[in-house]
Amino acid sequence: MQDYDVYVKIITQPFRPMNLPVDYVYRCVDTVARYMINSGAAILCDENGDAIAPSWTPTLVGISANGTAVSIVYDTDMAVTDATGIVVSVDGTPATNTGTAVATDETIAVTLNSAVTAGQVVTVTYDADTGSIANTGAVAALSFNDVVATNATA
């Protein structure tokens, strides 16, 4: 396995992970460095090349809906322990879902009981006081209200 010296400029403001200087060099092993190069993601590594769990608040990137699937995407790998704080509405009416949400990498997947159709307006609200969504570093996601999803249903 080949090692790379990877230059990471941390631009998260006003908080910087672990209060590191703005410019910092990490030595990462092949797979982590390749991921960083291919995705443009900033992955912090320790001196052994092991990925460090994120210590910053996850940022909502976007939401999409397609049929019964609603995908909530963040900027970091996520985990869900309680999905009750997630409310999906279709054309202003709360939609029933399976009651579970599954996190895979940066995406939280919610399955609706009924499919969304083309042209319907889908919004998602997350109440952090009710649910429990966090990144893999156990930093909780913030609440958000009525974020309009991209409806990809054909």
XYZ file of N, CA and C in Angstrom:
462
model
N 0.849 -1.178 0.000
C 0.000 0.000 0.000
C 0.891 1.236 0.000
N 0.619 2.176 -0.883
C 1.413 3.377 -1.001
C 0.863 4.467 -0.098
N 1.760 5.224 0.549
C 1.355 6.345 1.389
C 1.449 7.637 0.600
N 0.619 8.617 0.977
C 0.640 9.940 0.372
C 0.752 10.969 1.477
N 1.453 12.041 1.194
C 1.397 13.190 2.070
C 0.300 14.068 1.499
N -0.734 14.285 2.276
C -1.908 15.000 1.782
C -2.019 16.329 2.499
N -2.145 17.410 1.732
C -2.295 18.742 2.276
C -3.780 19.030 2.439
N -4.187 19.353 3.646
C -5.593 19.644 3.922
C -5.679 21.054 4.473
N -6.472 21.880 3.837
C -6.716 23.216 4.370
C -8.103 23.203 4.983
N -8.167 23.375 6.271
C -9.434 23.339 6.985
C -10.054 24.730 6.897
N -11.246 24.793 6.292
C -11.873 26.097 6.090
C -13.163 26.247 6.888
N -13.479 25.263 7.722
C -14.691 25.353 8.524
C -14.547 26.514 9.504
N -15.482 27.413 9.492
C -15.436 28.571 10.370
C -16.771 28.708 11.078
N -16.875 29.197 12.294
C -15.751 29.669 13.075
C -15.049 28.555 13.845
N -15.528 27.338 13.728
C -14.968 26.223 14.485
C -14.048 25.409 13.601
N -12.894 25.057 14.109
C -11.993 24.174 13.388
C -11.897 22.870 14.161
N -11.995 21.719 13.484
C -11.914 20.436 14.178
C -10.683 20.363 15.072
N -10.903 20.005 16.296
C -9.853 19.796 17.288
C -8.961 21.027 17.468
N -9.466 22.206 17.089
C -8.732 23.461 17.233
C -7.351 23.419 16.594
N -7.264 22.773 15.440
C -6.008 22.697 14.710
C -5.747 24.003 13.985
N -4.477 24.271 13.644
C -4.200 25.449 12.826
C -4.937 25.343 11.490
N -5.118 26.479 10.822
C -5.870 26.482 9.571
C -5.226 25.558 8.538
N -3.929 25.615 8.402
C -3.235 24.750 7.440
C -2.548 23.619 8.191
N -2.785 22.396 7.738
C -2.234 21.251 8.451
C -1.950 20.128 7.470
N -0.885 19.402 7.704
C -0.528 18.303 6.806
C -0.785 16.986 7.523
N -1.463 16.084 6.831
C -1.725 14.757 7.365
C -1.129 13.716 6.431
N -0.672 12.628 6.989
C -0.162 11.523 6.185
C -1.253 10.462 6.165
N -1.797 10.185 5.006
C -2.914 9.264 4.887
C -2.535 8.087 4.002
N -3.097 6.949 4.319
C -2.842 5.770 3.507
C -3.583 5.855 2.183
N -3.203 5.001 1.271
C -3.663 5.013 -0.117
C -5.173 5.187 -0.268
N -5.985 4.373 0.390
C -7.430 4.421 0.147
C -8.047 5.734 0.610
N -7.592 6.263 1.730
C -8.134 7.527 2.227
C -7.713 8.666 1.309
N -6.447 8.688 0.909
C -5.964 9.745 0.017
C -6.694 9.694 -1.317
N -6.900 8.501 -1.861
C -7.599 8.366 -3.132
C -9.030 8.885 -3.004
N -9.694 8.592 -1.869
C -11.052 9.086 -1.650
C -11.061 10.610 -1.635
N -10.095 11.192 -0.951
C -10.034 12.646 -0.869
C -9.865 13.259 -2.254
N -8.978 12.671 -3.047
C -8.697 13.200 -4.376
C -9.919 13.043 -5.278
N -10.560 11.886 -5.242
C -11.685 11.617 -6.142
C -12.953 12.355 -5.753
N -13.203 12.554 -4.452
C -14.469 13.153 -4.030
C -14.345 14.618 -3.659
N -13.132 15.077 -3.427
C -12.946 16.442 -2.973
C -13.269 16.602 -1.497
N -13.535 15.495 -0.798
C -13.883 15.548 0.614
C -12.629 15.746 1.455
N -12.784 16.399 2.575
C -11.669 16.559 3.504
C -11.794 15.504 4.588
N -10.866 14.572 4.584
C -10.852 13.526 5.600
C -9.606 13.745 6.439
N -9.777 13.870 7.731
C -8.639 14.042 8.613
C -8.097 12.678 9.008
N -6.765 12.581 9.083
C -6.122 11.324 9.448
C -5.127 11.582 10.553
N -4.914 10.564 11.386
C -3.886 10.688 12.408
C -2.536 10.311 11.815
N -1.488 10.347 12.643
C -0.135 10.076 12.151
C 0.050 8.647 11.652
N -0.888 7.746 11.978
C -0.817 6.363 11.501
C -1.595 6.148 10.207
N -2.213 7.204 9.706
C -2.985 7.083 8.484
C -4.417 6.656 8.709
N -4.847 6.557 9.969
C -6.222 6.169 10.276
C -7.121 7.394 10.243
N -8.310 7.231 9.652
C -9.250 8.342 9.569
C -9.718 8.731 10.964
N -9.838 10.025 11.188
C -10.332 10.559 12.454
C -11.811 10.876 12.264
N -12.635 10.452 13.195
C -14.071 10.735 13.109
C -14.286 12.240 13.092
N -15.238 12.717 12.289
C -15.467 14.157 12.204
C -15.912 14.739 13.542
N -15.422 15.941 13.832
C -15.770 16.590 15.098
C -16.484 17.904 14.855
N -17.039 18.090 13.667
C -17.769 19.308 13.345
C -19.241 18.985 13.134
N -20.077 20.002 13.253
C -21.514 19.819 13.067
C -21.797 19.492 11.605
N -22.542 18.398 11.354
C -22.846 18.045 9.967
C -23.698 19.114 9.294
N -23.442 19.339 8.013
C -24.170 20.329 7.236
C -25.083 19.627 6.240
N -26.330 20.030 6.210
C -27.287 19.492 5.251
C -26.891 19.961 3.857
N -26.737 19.006 2.924
C -26.345 19.323 1.552
C -27.562 19.409 0.649
N -28.515 18.496 0.813
C -29.700 18.511 -0.026
C -30.624 17.357 0.285
N -31.833 17.430 -0.274
C -32.841 16.390 -0.064
C -33.478 16.089 -1.407
N -33.707 14.804 -1.671
C -34.391 14.420 -2.904
C -35.434 13.354 -2.593
N -36.435 13.290 -3.461
C -37.493 12.283 -3.331
C -37.664 11.607 -4.679
N -37.889 10.285 -4.634
C -38.129 9.527 -5.854
C -38.988 8.323 -5.488
N -40.254 8.360 -5.854
C -41.163 7.274 -5.488
C -41.355 7.251 -3.983
N -41.050 6.130 -3.350
C -41.188 6.028 -1.893
C -39.901 6.394 -1.150
N -38.846 6.692 -1.891
C -37.539 6.972 -1.269
C -37.308 8.469 -1.103
N -36.940 8.861 0.117
C -36.519 10.233 0.397
C -35.092 10.153 0.911
N -34.189 10.902 0.274
C -32.771 10.888 0.650
C -32.380 12.237 1.218
N -31.845 12.216 2.437
C -31.369 13.413 3.114
C -29.846 13.310 3.120
N -29.179 14.246 2.463
C -27.734 14.146 2.269
C -27.010 15.213 3.087
N -25.968 14.765 3.797
C -25.114 15.637 4.599
C -23.708 15.661 4.018
N -22.853 16.481 4.600
C -21.481 16.611 4.116
C -20.509 15.637 4.767
N -21.007 14.729 5.584
C -20.155 13.770 6.279
C -20.943 12.488 6.531
N -20.255 11.410 6.832
C -20.934 10.144 7.122
C -21.837 10.309 8.338
N -23.036 9.735 8.258
C -24.050 9.945 9.279
C -24.494 8.641 9.931
N -25.146 8.782 11.077
C -25.748 7.660 11.797
C -27.091 8.116 12.350
N -28.055 7.194 12.355
C -29.393 7.502 12.876
C -29.704 6.514 13.987
N -30.026 7.036 15.179
C -30.447 6.149 16.263
C -31.932 6.314 16.570
N -32.514 7.442 16.145
C -33.938 7.679 16.364
C -34.452 8.592 15.257
N -35.315 8.061 14.396
C -35.801 8.803 13.234
C -37.093 9.564 13.493
N -37.581 9.565 14.728
C -38.879 10.199 14.985
C -38.872 11.705 14.740
N -37.710 12.326 14.703
C -37.638 13.759 14.462
C -37.780 14.146 12.999
N -37.784 13.156 12.099
C -37.892 13.434 10.665
C -39.366 13.397 10.251
N -39.833 14.505 9.672
C -41.206 14.562 9.165
C -41.143 14.941 7.694
N -41.697 14.068 6.860
C -41.781 14.323 5.421
C -43.218 14.720 5.111
N -43.374 15.818 4.389
C -44.710 16.254 3.980
C -44.787 16.270 2.460
N -45.952 15.880 1.937
C -46.195 15.891 0.499
C -47.381 16.808 0.251
N -47.138 17.837 -0.527
C -48.155 18.859 -0.795
C -48.766 19.397 0.499
N -47.913 19.603 1.510
C -48.337 20.198 2.772
C -48.928 19.256 3.794
N -49.090 17.979 3.450
C -49.671 17.000 4.368
C -48.588 16.025 4.824
N -48.427 15.835 6.150
C -47.427 14.871 6.614
C -47.668 13.485 6.009
N -46.607 12.907 5.477
C -46.681 11.578 4.859
C -46.295 10.528 5.885
N -46.949 9.387 5.842
C -46.560 8.300 6.744
C -45.367 7.578 6.141
N -44.503 7.123 7.020
C -43.340 6.381 6.544
C -43.202 5.102 7.353
N -42.191 4.326 7.024
C -42.008 3.035 7.689
C -41.551 3.176 9.130
N -41.228 4.393 9.548
C -40.806 4.618 10.937
C -39.331 4.414 11.171
N -38.612 4.058 10.114
C -37.171 3.877 10.260
C -36.452 4.725 9.223
N -35.228 5.046 9.516
C -34.349 5.725 8.573
C -33.015 5.004 8.637
N -32.395 4.838 7.493
C -31.130 4.113 7.411
C -30.055 5.066 6.900
N -28.940 5.116 7.592
C -27.822 5.953 7.169
C -26.800 5.095 6.436
N -26.462 5.535 5.226
C -25.400 4.906 4.444
C -24.489 6.028 3.973
N -23.284 6.035 4.492
C -22.335 7.108 4.198
C -22.973 8.454 4.563
N -23.045 9.383 3.606
C -23.571 10.725 3.881
C -25.083 10.823 3.748
N -25.736 9.730 3.360
C -27.166 9.781 3.049
C -28.017 9.080 4.098
N -29.090 9.750 4.492
C -30.088 9.145 5.365
C -31.302 8.859 4.490
N -31.699 7.588 4.429
C -32.813 7.165 3.572
C -34.052 6.934 4.418
N -35.140 7.581 4.019
C -36.444 7.406 4.652
C -37.364 6.791 3.601
N -38.103 5.760 3.976
C -39.025 5.114 3.042
C -40.457 5.483 3.401
N -41.162 6.058 2.439
C -42.562 6.436 2.630
C -43.466 5.244 2.357
N -44.633 5.224 2.989
C -45.606 4.150 2.737
C -46.269 4.291 1.368
N -46.398 5.516 0.867
C -46.996 5.766 -0.450
C -46.007 6.555 -1.301
N -45.969 6.232 -2.580
C -45.030 6.892 -3.491
C -45.432 8.332 -3.773
N -44.420 9.168 -3.906
C -44.597 10.543 -4.344
C -44.758 10.500 -5.862
N -45.613 11.353 -6.395
C -45.787 11.410 -7.842
C -45.118 12.663 -8.400
N -44.875 12.649 -9.698
C -44.250 13.795 -10.358
C -45.076 15.052 -10.110
N -44.389 16.146 -9.814
C -45.077 17.422 -9.607
C -45.474 17.707 -8.172
N -45.495 16.708 -7.313
C -45.841 16.974 -5.911
C -44.678 17.674 -5.215
N -45.018 18.553 -4.276
C -44.009 19.266 -3.507
C -43.728 18.481 -2.235
N -42.467 18.099 -2.065
C -42.042 17.322 -0.896
C -41.163 18.212 -0.032
N -41.512 18.305 1.247
C -40.688 19.052 2.196
C -40.319 18.135 3.351
N -39.183 18.451 3.962
C -38.714 17.653 5.093
C -38.348 18.589 6.232
N -38.760 18.194 7.426
C -38.413 18.892 8.658
C -37.714 17.895 9.571
N -36.679 18.373 10.271
C -36.015 17.532 11.262
C -35.951 18.294 12.575
N -36.461 17.671 13.650
C -36.431 18.251 14.989
C -35.396 17.490 15.818
N -34.266 18.132 16.081
C -33.177 17.493 16.817
C -33.557 17.190 18.263
N -34.582 17.872 18.796
C -35.026 17.595 20.163
C -35.820 16.294 20.243
N -36.366 15.851 19.120
C -37.183 14.635 19.079
C -36.416 13.439 18.545
N -35.626 13.654 17.489
C -34.886 12.562 16.856
C -33.426 12.565 17.262
N -32.703 11.614 16.715
C -31.280 11.521 17.006
C -30.522 11.155 15.737
N -30.018 12.195 15.073
C -29.190 12.043 13.889
C -27.861 12.716 14.198
N -26.770 12.031 13.917
C -25.447 12.580 14.183
C -24.467 12.060 13.145
N -23.312 12.708 13.067
C -22.280 12.163 12.195
C -21.571 11.029 12.930
N -20.667 10.353 12.261
C -20.006 9.197 12.873
C -19.097 9.584 14.036
N -18.853 10.881 14.201
C -18.109 11.365 15.363
C -19.030 11.713 16.509
N -20.335 11.382 16.386
C -21.361 11.599 17.410
C -21.686 13.072 17.639
N -21.464 13.914 16.618
C -21.857 15.311 16.700
C -23.245 15.436 16.072
N -24.205 15.915 16.846
C -25.608 15.955 16.430
C -25.857 16.914 15.268
N -26.767 16.496 14.386
C -27.230 17.362 13.305
C -28.184 18.395 13.884
N -28.204 19.559 13.289
C -29.097 20.626 13.741
C -30.487 20.452 13.144
N -31.480 21.000 13.819
C -32.853 20.984 13.307
C -32.950 21.824 12.040
N -33.906 21.457 11.172
C -34.230 22.294 10.019
C -35.723 22.160 9.748
N -36.301 23.184 9.080
C -37.747 23.227 8.854
C -38.092 23.369 7.381
N -39.020 22.535 6.925
C -39.634 22.646 5.603
C -38.641 22.878 4.465
N -37.597 22.070 4.418
C -36.654 22.128 3.300
C -37.286 21.409 2.122
N -37.362 22.081 0.995
C -38.001 21.515 -0.197
C -37.038 20.525 -0.856
N -37.559 19.330 -1.101
C -36.771 18.271 -1.738
C -36.878 18.386 -3.251
N -35.840 17.939 -3.927
C -35.911 17.796 -5.384
C -36.734 16.555 -5.658
N -37.842 16.714 -6.367
C -38.708 15.574 -6.672
C -38.253 14.983 -7.999
N -37.553 13.833 -7.932
C -37.001 13.181 -9.120
C -37.942 12.118 -9.675
N -39.154 12.033 -9.139
C -40.113 11.039 -9.605
C -40.558 11.380 -11.022
N -40.456 10.387 -11.905
C -40.826 10.633 -13.321
C -42.305 10.377 -13.525
